[in-house]
Coordinates of C-alpha atoms and ligand atoms in Angstrom, one line a residue:
X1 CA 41.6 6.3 13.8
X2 CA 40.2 3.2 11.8
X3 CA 40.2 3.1 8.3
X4 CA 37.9 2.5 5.7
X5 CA 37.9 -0.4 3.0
X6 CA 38.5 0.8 -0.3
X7 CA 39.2 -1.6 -3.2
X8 CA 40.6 -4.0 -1.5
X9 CA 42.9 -1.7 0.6
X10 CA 42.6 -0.3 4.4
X11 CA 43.2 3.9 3.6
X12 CA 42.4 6.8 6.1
X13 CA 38.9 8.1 4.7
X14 CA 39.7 11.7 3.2
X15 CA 36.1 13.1 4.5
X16 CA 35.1 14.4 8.0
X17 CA 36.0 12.2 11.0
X18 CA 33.3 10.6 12.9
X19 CA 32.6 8.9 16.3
X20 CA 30.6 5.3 16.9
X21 CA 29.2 5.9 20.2
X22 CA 27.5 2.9 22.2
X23 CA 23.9 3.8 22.5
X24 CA 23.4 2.0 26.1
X25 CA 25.6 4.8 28.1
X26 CA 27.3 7.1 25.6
X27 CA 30.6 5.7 25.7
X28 CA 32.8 6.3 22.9
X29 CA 33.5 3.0 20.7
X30 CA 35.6 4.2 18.2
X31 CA 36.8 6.8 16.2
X32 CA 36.7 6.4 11.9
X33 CA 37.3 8.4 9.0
X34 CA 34.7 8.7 6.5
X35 CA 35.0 8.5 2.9
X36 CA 35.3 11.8 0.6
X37 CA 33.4 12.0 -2.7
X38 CA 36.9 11.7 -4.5
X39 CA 36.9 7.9 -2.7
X40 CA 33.4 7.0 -3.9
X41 CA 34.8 7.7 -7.2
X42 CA 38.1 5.9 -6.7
X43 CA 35.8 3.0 -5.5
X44 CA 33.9 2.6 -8.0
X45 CA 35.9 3.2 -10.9
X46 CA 37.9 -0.1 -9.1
X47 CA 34.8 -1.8 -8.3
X48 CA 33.8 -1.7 -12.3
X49 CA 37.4 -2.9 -13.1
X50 CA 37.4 -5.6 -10.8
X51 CA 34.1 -7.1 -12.3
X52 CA 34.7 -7.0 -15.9
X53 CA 38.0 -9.1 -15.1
X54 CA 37.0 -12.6 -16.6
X55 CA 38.1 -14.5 -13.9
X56 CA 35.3 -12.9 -11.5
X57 CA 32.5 -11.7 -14.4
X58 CA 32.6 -15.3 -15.9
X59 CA 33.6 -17.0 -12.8
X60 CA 32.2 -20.4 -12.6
X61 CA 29.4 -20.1 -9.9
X62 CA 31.1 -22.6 -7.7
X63 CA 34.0 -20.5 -7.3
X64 CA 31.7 -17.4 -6.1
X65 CA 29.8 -19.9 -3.9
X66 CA 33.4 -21.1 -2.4
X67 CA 33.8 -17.1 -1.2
X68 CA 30.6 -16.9 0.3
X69 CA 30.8 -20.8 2.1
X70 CA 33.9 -19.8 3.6
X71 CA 33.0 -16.3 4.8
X72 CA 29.5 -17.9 6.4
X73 CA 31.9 -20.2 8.1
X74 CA 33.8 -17.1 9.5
X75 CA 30.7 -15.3 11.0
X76 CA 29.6 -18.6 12.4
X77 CA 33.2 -19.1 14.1
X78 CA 32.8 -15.5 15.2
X79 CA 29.1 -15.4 16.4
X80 CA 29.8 -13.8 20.3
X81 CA 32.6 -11.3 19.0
X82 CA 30.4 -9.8 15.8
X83 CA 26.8 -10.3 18.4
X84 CA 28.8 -7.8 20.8
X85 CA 30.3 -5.3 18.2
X86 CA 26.5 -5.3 16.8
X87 CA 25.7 -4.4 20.4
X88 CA 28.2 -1.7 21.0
X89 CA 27.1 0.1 17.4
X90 CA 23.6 0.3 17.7
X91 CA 22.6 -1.0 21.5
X92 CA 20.0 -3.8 20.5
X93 CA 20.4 -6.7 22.9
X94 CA 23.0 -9.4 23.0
X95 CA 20.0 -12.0 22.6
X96 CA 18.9 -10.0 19.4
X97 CA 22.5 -9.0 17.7
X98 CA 23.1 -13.0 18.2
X99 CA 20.3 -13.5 16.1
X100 CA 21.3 -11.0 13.5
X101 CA 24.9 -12.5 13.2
X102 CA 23.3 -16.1 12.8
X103 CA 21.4 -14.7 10.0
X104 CA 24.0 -13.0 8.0
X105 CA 25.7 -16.4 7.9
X106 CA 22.9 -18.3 6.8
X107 CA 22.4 -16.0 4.2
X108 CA 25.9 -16.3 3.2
X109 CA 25.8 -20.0 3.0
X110 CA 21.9 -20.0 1.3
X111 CA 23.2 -17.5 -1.5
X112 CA 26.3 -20.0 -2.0
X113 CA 24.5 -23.0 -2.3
X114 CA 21.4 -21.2 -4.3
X115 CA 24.5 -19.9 -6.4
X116 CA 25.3 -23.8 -7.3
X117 CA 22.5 -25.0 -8.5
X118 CA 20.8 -21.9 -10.4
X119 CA 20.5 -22.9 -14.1
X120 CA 20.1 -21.4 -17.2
X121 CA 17.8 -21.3 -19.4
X122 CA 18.1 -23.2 -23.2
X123 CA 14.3 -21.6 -24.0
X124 CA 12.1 -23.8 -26.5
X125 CA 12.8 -22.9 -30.0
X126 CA 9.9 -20.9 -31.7
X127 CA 11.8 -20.1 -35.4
X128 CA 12.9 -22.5 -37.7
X129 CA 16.8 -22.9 -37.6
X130 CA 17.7 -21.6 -34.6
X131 CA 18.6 -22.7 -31.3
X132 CA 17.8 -19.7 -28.2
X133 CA 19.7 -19.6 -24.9
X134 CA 19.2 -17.1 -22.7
X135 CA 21.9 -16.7 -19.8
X136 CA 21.9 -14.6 -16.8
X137 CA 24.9 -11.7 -16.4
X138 CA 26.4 -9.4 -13.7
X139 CA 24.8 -6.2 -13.7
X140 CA 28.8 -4.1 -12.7
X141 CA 28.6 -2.3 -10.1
X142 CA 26.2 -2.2 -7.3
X143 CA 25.7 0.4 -4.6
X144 CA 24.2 -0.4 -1.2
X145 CA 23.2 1.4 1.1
X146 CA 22.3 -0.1 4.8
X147 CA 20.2 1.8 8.0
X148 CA 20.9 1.7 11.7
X149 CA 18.6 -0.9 12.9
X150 CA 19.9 -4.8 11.6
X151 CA 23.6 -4.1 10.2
X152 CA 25.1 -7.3 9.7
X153 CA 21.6 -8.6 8.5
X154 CA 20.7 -6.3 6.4
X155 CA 24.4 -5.9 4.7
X156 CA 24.4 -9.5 4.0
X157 CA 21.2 -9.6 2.6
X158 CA 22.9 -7.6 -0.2
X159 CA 26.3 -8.0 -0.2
X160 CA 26.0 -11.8 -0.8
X161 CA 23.5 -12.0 -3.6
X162 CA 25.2 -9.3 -5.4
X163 CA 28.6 -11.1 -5.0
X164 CA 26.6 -14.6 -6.1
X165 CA 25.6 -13.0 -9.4
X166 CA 29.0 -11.9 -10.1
X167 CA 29.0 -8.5 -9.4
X168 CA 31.5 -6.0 -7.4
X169 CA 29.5 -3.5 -4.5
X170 CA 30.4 -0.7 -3.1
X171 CA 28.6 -0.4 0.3
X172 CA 27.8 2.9 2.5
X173 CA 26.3 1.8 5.6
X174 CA 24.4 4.3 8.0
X175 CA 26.4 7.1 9.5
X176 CA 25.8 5.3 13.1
X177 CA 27.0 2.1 12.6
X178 CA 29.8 0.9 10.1
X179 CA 32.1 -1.0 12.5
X180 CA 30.3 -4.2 11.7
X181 CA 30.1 -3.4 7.7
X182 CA 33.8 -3.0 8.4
X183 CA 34.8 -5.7 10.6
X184 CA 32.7 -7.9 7.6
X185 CA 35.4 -6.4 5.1
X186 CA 37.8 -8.1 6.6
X187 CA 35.9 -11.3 6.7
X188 CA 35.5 -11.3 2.5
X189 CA 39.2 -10.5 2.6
X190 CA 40.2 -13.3 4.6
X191 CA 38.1 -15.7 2.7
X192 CA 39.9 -14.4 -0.5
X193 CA 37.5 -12.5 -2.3
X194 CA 39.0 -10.6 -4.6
X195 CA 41.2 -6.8 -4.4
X196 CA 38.2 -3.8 -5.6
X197 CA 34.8 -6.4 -5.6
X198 CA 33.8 -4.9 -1.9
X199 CA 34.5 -1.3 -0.6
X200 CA 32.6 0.6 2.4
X201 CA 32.7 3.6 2.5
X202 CA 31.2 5.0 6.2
X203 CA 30.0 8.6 5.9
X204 CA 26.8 10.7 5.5
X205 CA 23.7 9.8 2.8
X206 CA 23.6 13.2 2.1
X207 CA 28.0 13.2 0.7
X208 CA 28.9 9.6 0.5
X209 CA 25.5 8.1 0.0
X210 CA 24.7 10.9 -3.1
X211 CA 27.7 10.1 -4.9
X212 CA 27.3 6.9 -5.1
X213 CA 24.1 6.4 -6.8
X214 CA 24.9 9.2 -8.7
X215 CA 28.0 7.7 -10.4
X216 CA 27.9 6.8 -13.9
X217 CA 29.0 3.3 -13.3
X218 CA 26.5 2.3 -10.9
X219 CA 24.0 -0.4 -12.7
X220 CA 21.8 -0.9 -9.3
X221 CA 20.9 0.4 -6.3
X222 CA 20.3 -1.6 -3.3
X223 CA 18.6 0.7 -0.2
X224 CA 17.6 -0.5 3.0
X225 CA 15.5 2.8 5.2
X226 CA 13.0 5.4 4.9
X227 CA 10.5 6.1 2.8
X228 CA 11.6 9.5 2.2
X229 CA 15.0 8.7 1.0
X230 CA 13.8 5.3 -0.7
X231 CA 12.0 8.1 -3.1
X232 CA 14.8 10.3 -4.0
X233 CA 16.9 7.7 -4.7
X234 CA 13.9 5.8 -6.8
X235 CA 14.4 9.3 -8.4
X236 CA 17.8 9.1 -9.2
X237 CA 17.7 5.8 -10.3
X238 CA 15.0 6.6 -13.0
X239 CA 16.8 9.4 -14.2
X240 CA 19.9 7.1 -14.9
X241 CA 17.6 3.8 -15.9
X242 CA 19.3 1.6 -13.4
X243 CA 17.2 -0.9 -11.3
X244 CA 16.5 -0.7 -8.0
X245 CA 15.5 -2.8 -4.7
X246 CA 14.2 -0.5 -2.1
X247 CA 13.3 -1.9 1.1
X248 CA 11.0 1.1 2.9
X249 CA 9.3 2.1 5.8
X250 CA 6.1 0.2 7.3
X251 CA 3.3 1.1 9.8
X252 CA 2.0 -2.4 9.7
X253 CA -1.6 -4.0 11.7
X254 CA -2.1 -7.1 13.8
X255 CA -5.1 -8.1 14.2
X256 CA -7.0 -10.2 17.1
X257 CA -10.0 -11.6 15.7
X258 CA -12.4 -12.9 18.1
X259 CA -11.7 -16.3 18.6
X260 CA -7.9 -15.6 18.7
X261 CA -5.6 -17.7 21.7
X262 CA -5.6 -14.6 23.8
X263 CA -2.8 -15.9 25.4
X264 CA -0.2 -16.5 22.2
X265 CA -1.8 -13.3 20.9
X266 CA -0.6 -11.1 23.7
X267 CA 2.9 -12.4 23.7
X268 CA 3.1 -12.1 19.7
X269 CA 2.1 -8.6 19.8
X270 CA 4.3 -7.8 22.2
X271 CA 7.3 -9.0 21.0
X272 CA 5.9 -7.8 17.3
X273 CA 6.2 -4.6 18.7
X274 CA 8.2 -4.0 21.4
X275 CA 11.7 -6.3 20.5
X276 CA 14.5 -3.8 19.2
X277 CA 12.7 -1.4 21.1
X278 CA 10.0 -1.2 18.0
X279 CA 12.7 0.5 16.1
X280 CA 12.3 -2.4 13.5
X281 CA 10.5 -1.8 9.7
X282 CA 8.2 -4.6 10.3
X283 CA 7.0 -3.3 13.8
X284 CA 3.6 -4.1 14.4
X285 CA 2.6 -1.0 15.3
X286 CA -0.9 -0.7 15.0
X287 CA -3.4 -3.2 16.6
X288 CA -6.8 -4.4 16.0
X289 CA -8.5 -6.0 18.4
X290 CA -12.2 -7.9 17.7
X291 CA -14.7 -5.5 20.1
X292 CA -15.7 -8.4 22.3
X293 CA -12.2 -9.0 23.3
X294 CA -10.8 -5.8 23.5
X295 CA -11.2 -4.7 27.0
X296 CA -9.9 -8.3 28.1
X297 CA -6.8 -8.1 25.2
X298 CA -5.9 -4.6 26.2
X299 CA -5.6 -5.2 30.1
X300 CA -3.3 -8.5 29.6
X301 CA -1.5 -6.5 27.3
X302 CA -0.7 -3.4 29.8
X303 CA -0.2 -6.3 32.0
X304 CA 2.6 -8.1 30.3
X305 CA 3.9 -5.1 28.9
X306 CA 4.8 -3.8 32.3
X307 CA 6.6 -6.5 32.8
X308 CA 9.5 -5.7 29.9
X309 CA 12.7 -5.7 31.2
X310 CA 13.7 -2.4 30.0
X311 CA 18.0 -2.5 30.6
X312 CA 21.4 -2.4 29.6
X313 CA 21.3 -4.3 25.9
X314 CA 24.7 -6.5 27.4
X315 CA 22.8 -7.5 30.3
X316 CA 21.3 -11.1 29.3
X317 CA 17.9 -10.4 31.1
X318 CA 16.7 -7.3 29.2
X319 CA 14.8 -7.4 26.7
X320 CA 14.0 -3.8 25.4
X321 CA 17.2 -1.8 25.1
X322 CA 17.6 2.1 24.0
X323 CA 16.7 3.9 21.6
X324 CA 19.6 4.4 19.0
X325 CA 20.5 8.0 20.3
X326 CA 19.3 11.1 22.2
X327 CA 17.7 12.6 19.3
X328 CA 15.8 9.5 17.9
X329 CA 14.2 9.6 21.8
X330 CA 12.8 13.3 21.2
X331 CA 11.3 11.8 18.1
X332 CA 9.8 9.1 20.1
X333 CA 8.4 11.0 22.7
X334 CA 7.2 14.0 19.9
X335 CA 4.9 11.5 18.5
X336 CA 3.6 10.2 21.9
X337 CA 2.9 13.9 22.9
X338 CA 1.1 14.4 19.4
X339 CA -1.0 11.0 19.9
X340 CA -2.3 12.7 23.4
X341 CA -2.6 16.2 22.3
X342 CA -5.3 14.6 19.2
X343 CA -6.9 12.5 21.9
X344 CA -5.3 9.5 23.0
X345 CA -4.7 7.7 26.8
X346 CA -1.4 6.6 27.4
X347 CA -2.5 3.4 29.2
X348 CA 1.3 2.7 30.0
X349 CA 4.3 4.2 29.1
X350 CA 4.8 7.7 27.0
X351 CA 8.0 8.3 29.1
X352 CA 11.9 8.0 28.8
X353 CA 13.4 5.3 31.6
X354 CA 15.9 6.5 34.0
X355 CA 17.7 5.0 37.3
X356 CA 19.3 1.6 37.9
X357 CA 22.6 2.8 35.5
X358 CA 20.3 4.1 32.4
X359 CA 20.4 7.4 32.8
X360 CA 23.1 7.9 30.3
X361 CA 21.2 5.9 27.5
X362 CA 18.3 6.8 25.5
X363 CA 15.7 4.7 27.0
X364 CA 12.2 4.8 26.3
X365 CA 9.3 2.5 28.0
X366 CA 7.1 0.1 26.1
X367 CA 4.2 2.5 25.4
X368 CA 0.5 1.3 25.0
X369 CA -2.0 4.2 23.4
X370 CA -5.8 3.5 23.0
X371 CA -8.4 6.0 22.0
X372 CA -7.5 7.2 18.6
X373 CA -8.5 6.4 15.3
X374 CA -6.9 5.0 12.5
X375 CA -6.5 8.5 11.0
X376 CA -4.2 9.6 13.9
X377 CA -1.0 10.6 13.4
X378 CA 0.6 7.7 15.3
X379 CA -1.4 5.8 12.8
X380 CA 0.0 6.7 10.0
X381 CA 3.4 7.7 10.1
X382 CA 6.1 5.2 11.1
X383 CA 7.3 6.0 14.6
X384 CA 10.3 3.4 14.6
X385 CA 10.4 3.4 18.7
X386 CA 8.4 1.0 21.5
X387 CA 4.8 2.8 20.5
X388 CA 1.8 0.9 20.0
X389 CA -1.9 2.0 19.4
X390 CA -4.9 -0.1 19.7
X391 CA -7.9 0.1 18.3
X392 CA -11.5 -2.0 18.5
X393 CA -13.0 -3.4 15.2
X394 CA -16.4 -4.7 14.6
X395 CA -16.8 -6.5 11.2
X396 CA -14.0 -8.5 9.2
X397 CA -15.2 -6.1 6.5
X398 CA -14.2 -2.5 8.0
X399 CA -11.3 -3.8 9.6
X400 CA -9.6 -4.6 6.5
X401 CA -10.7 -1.3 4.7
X402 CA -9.1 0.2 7.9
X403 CA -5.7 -1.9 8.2
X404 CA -5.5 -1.2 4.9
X405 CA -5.8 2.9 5.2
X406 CA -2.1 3.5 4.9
X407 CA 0.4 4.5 2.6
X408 CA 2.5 1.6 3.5
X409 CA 2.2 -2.5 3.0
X410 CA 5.3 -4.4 4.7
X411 CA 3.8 -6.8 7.2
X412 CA 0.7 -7.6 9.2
X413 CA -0.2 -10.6 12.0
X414 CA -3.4 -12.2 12.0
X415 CA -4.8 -14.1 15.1
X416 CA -6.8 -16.6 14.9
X417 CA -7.4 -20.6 15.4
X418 CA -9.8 -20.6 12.2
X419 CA -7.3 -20.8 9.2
X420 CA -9.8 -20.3 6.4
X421 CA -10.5 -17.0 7.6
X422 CA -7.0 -16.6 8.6
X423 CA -5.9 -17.1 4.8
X424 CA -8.9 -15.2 2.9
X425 CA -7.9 -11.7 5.6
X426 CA -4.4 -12.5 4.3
X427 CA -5.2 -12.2 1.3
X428 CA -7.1 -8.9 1.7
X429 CA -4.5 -7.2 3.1
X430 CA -2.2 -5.3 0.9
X431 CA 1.0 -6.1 2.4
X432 CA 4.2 -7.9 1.7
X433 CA 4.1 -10.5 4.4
X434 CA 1.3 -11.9 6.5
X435 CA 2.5 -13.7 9.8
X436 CA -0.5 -15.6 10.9
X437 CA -0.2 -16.7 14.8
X438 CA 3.2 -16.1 14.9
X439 CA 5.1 -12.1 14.1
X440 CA 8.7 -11.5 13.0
X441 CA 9.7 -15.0 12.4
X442 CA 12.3 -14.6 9.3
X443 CA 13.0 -17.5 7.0
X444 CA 16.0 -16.9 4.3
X445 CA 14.6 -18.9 1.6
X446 CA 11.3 -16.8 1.5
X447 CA 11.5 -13.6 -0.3
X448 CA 10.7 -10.2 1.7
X449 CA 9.4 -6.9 0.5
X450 CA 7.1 -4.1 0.4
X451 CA 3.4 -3.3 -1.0
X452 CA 3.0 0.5 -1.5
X453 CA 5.2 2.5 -0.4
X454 CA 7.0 0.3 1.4
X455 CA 9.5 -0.5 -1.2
X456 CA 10.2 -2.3 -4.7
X457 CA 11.7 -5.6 -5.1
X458 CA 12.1 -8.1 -3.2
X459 CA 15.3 -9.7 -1.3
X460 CA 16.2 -13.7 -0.3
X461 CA 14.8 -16.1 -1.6
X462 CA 16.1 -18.2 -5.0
X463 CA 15.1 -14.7 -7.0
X464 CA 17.4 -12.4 -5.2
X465 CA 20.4 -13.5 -6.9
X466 CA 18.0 -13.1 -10.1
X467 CA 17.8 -9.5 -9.4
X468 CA 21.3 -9.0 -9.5
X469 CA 21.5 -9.8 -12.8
X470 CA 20.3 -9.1 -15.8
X471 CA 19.1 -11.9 -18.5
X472 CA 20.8 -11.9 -22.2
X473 CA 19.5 -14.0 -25.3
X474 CA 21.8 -15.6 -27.6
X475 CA 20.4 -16.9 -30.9
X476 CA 22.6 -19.2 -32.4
X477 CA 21.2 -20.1 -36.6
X478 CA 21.7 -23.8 -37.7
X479 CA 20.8 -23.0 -41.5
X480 CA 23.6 -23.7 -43.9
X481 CA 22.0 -22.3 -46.5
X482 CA 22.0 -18.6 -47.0
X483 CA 19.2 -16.3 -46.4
X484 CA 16.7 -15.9 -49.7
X485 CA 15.8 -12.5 -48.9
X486 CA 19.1 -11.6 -50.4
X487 CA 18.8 -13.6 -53.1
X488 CA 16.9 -10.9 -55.7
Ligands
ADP501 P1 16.8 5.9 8.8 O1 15.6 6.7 9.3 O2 16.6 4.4 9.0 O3 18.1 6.4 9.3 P2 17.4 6.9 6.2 O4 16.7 6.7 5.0 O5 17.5 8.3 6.7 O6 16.7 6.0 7.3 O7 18.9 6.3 6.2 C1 19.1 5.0 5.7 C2 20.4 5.1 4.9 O8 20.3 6.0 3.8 C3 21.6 5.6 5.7 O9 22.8 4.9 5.4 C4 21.7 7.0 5.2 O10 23.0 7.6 5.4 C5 21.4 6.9 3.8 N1 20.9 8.1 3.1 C6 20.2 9.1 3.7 N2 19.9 10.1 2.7 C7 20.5 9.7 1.6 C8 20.7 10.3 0.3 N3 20.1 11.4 0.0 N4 21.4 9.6 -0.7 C9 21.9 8.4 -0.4 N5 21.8 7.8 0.9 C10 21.1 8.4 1.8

């Protein structure tokens, strides 16, 4: 049975037992213990006494940095065993869990060196006899909490910041795939970050996830996953007057305009949607095509789309793996049924894929819907699976009223060879990022986050470690004299 990481220590998790199953065939990976509520506790209370120990909470940033330099250097010796683990957990292909390790490293070593050269501020003196400095400090304790889809990325993307601004986490990560969160344990341990400033705790968001953000000495919460439980926990957090960084759902539009490359568009959209088997935040999940291209755009896309490798997520020529698990394929399919029973053609797709070894997996073919409106249902609510629905636009005007009919605002990819237009639509539409002939391309230096409802705050980037941490202004007086007010 493997153990959990609790302040620094490898203990048998005192809550229910669970199983890591790989998605691609049902085969059992491992079995774990989960944490109890008395552990969250236990981690925690450790977590707070680790930080406010002056050799980490006044830590010269260098010495943070050296932790986080030396674990990226870890990962990166590491890359094939972590890229196959990823695999195992949560079946996304070996060319995509690659990727993901890659980036968790690179954010390690961007958060170090960021970590090095952030300086305070001496602020310009605006009384008479005083000299202001304001300095940044560790928040305590920060609980994270991490979804299914990018592990590694996604845990790094807040474990490393938090550590940079000198603060100890305690991360749950989702009930289907901790072994990487745990393997990273022992990375951090190995590099020699200090006993209690990193726990996970595997178990369910319902137990282990609520008792974390409920504890008293929790000063942030860091959440990575739906919209739903971004809300309750925004919730939580406002009750208790902590910060938060939520990083939510997304439904989010491409858009073709009419003198778009046809031929990068079609490849863009496809992979914008149909890599990780769309089970990806920043899917693009709804497409707008420019009328007088439309019937040409949509036949290369069914075209190419048929194409997909659909296969085993270890075999090197697939390129759309399963679905995470049996139940998030009824999801799937529930919305595909409800796109055709309010009017939709399936113009490929709308089925699981069995035969050639994947009957065991959850796997679900690339899936091409036309016919509906924006109102749909498969418009609106995030689907998280290989489902895309096209629709024709007229004017530049309607379509980004229509794009931006949602209650979301992650992403959305604009095609074009005109780059004025290109940049004004981007600037209409109300999303977090705008890819603009080119989708899902993720730099570590530029910060990512949600409009609307799809989240608060923003991670990487320079600001992260910012958000980490929370500013304090020291005024130091340079009279000698003493104050006349006193003075009768
Ligand atoms: P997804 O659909 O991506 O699984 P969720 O929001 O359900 O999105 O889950 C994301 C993470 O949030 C998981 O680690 C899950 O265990 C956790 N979680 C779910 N509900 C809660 C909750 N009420 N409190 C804290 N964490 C939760």
């Amino acid at each position: 049975m493997k153990k959990i990481f609790l302040a620094g220590e490898w203990v048998l998790g005192q809550g229910k037992p669970t199983v890591s199953y790989f998605p691609a065939d049902g085969t059992k990976n491992d079995e774990f213990s989960t944490a109890s509520v008395e552990q969250v506790d236990e981690a925690v209370r450790k977590a707070h006494q680790a930080w406010q120990q002056p050799e980490w909470r006044f830590s010269l940033p260098s010495q943070r940095a050296r932790v986080l330099w030396k674990v990226a250097e870890l990962i990166e010796a590491r890359v094939e065993e972590l890229a196959a683990l990823q695999t195992r957990d949560n079946g996304k292909p070996l060319s995509e869990t690659r990727g993901l390790v890659m980036s968790a490293a690179q954010t390690a070593r961007y958060m170090a060196s960021v970590l090095d050269t952030l300086d305070e501020e001496l602020t310009n003196q605006r009384a008479s006899d005083t000299l202001t400095l304001s300095v940044y400090e560790p928040l305590g304790v920060v609980a994270a909490i991490t979804p299914w889809n990018s592990p590694i990325a996604s845990e790094m993307q807040k474990i490393a910041p938090a550590l940079a601004g000198g603060n100890a986490i305690v991360l749950k990560p989702a009930e289907l795939t901790s072994l990487v969160a745990l393997r990273l344990a022992e990375l951090f341990e190995e590099a020699g970050l200090p006993k209690g400033l990193l726990s996970i705790l595997p178990g369910k968001g319902s137990v282990v996830g609520n008792a974390l953000v409920q504890h008293h000495l929790v000063r942030k919460i860091s959440f990575t996953g739906g919209t739903n439980t971004g809300k309750q926990l925004a919730h939580v957090a406002a009750e208790r007057l902590i910060s938060t960084s939520l990083e939510l759902g997304g439904k989010s539009p491409t858009v073709v305009l009419e003198d778009a490359d046809l031929e990068l568009a079609v490849n863009g959209v496809i992979y914008g949607i149909f890599s990780s088997a769309g089970q990806a935040c920043i899917a693009g999940s709804r497409l707008f095509v420019h009328q007088s291209r439309y019937d040409e755009f949509v036949a290369r896309l069914v075209e190419k789309t048929n194409r997909l490798r659909v296969g085993h997520p270890e075999d090197p020529a697939t390129q759309v793996g399963p679905l995470i698990d049996e139940n998030h394929l009824r999801g799937v399919d529930a919305y595909v049924q409800q796109a055709k029973a309010e009017g939709g053609q399936v113009v490929t797709g709308g089925h699981r894929v069995t035969g050639n070894g994947l009957d065991q997996g959850s796997y679900y073919a690339p899936t091409v819907i036309t016919g509906l409106s924006n109102s749909a249902t498969v418009c609106q609510e995030e689907i998280f699976g290989p489902v895309l629905v096209v629709m024709p636009f007229e004017s530049e005007q309607e379509l980004v009223s229509v794009a931006n009919q949602s209650v979301y605002g992650l992403a959305a990819g604009i095609w074009t060879e005109n780059y004025r237009k290109a940049w004004q639509l981007a600037r209409l539409l109300d999303v977090g990022t705008v890819w603009i002939n080119t989708y899902k391309k993720f730099s570590i230096s530029t910060p990512f986050g949600g409009f609307k409802q799809s989240g608060v705050g923003r991670e990487k980037g320079r600001h992260s470690i910012l958000s980490y941490m929370q500013q304090k202004s020291i005024y130091i007086g340079l009279d000698s004299t003493p104050n006349p007010w006193c003075e009768g």
